[in-house]
Amino acid sequence: MLTIKSIDCQVIISQVARLCQEANYKLGSDVLSSFKKASTTEVSQSGKEILNILVENANIAATESIPICQDTGVAVVFVELGQDVHIVNGDLNEAINEGVRKGYTEGYLRKSMVGHPLERVNTGDNTPAVIHTTIVPGDKLKITVAPKGGGSENMSALKMLKPAEGVEGVKQFVLDTVRNAGPNPCPPLIIGVGIGGTMEKCALLAKEALLRPVGQPNKLPDIARLEQELLEKINKLGIGPSGLGGITTAVAVHIEIFGCHIASLPVAVNINCHAARHKSVEL
């Protein structure tokens, strides 16, 4: 017998509000561990100092419940909605936006969203959220809030390669994107790469790649090798922590792939700054 699980919008609002604050206050242990590890191998003295400062900054933010960075980002929200879940007493998207509104206002987080991209008037509450929803089996609702800063997002890029350019074309585009970004996205970075799909699909793949635990390789051996090769090449660019030189330009490259048209090879690079923030809840 099929049972439908009901989840009230008020629960969603309160949980999203909490996630918005926790994501901005508490850097993940995987990110912190990658900084600590990098500080032991970084050859630049200024790079070592910056990595240690980032760890100290994250610890202060978590202890005092203050933002890791003043740019508390666009509220990017990933939703995995079980097909046996019924949202009651409201609309799912409206509840998420209300949670963002509540979390950013009550948490004194910077409001960075403008309602019209050309008129540039701030909405005053960090809405609208950017919401990506996937229907999945089961009776759970998983919500991940991943605040994304403007500096790193601005240095991200997408290109429609010709299939003949192949893996070498992919490598070159990723390296060119990071090289051109230089210090602007606040390294050390996490590099999300999407390969395949369509224009919008590969961009989403690149964003989703940033949610993977730092340094966890792709399950496909050839893609895992490509991740490692790109990480090594990126760290030979010499950009380093805060762009002041060194061998820790990035702490991870994460790649996600999808099938694509015979005439297409889309590639997207979504760069994340050192404040690689995301928190999740399952209801």
mmCIF file of C-alpha atoms in Angstrom, residues 4 9 29 43-44 53 70 72 112 115 127 134 144 151 157 161 167 178 189 222 224 226 232 252 265 273:
data_model
loop_
_atom_site.group_PDB
_atom_site.id
_atom_site.type_symbol
_atom_site.label_atom_id
_atom_site.label_comp_id
_atom_site.label_asym_id
_atom_site.label_seq_id
_atom_site.Cartn_x
_atom_site.Cartn_y
_atom_site.Cartn_z
ATOM 1 C CA ILE A 4 2.235 9.610 1.020
ATOM 2 C CA CYS A 9 5.760 24.465 4.320
ATOM 3 C CA SER A 29 35.332 19.933 7.775
ATOM 4 C CA VAL A 43 56.233 26.250 -0.772
ATOM 5 C CA SER A 44 55.321 29.934 -0.550
ATOM 6 C CA ILE A 53 44.598 32.541 8.328
ATOM 7 C CA GLN A 70 31.162 39.369 3.813
ATOM 8 C CA THR A 72 27.098 35.785 1.747
ATOM 9 C CA SER A 112 23.165 40.724 -2.485
ATOM 10 C CA GLY A 115 15.276 41.970 -8.620
ATOM 11 C CA THR A 127 15.593 36.639 -2.767
ATOM 12 C CA THR A 134 14.987 16.895 -8.912
ATOM 13 C CA THR A 144 20.902 21.749 0.221
ATOM 14 C CA GLY A 151 33.551 37.027 -7.238
ATOM 15 C CA ALA A 157 32.694 30.186 -17.898
ATOM 16 C CA LEU A 161 33.586 22.911 -27.992
ATOM 17 C CA VAL A 167 39.727 15.862 -23.995
ATOM 18 C CA VAL A 178 41.490 29.420 -14.168
ATOM 19 C CA LEU A 189 39.701 27.263 -5.246
ATOM 20 C CA ASP A 222 39.117 7.948 -16.486
ATOM 21 C CA ALA A 224 39.080 10.642 -11.742
ATOM 22 C CA LEU A 226 41.389 13.740 -15.507
ATOM 23 C CA GLU A 232 48.226 19.268 -10.906
ATOM 24 C CA ALA A 252 40.227 20.051 -5.772
ATOM 25 C CA LEU A 265 30.889 18.977 -26.614
ATOM 26 C CA CYS A 273 36.305 30.491 -3.797
#
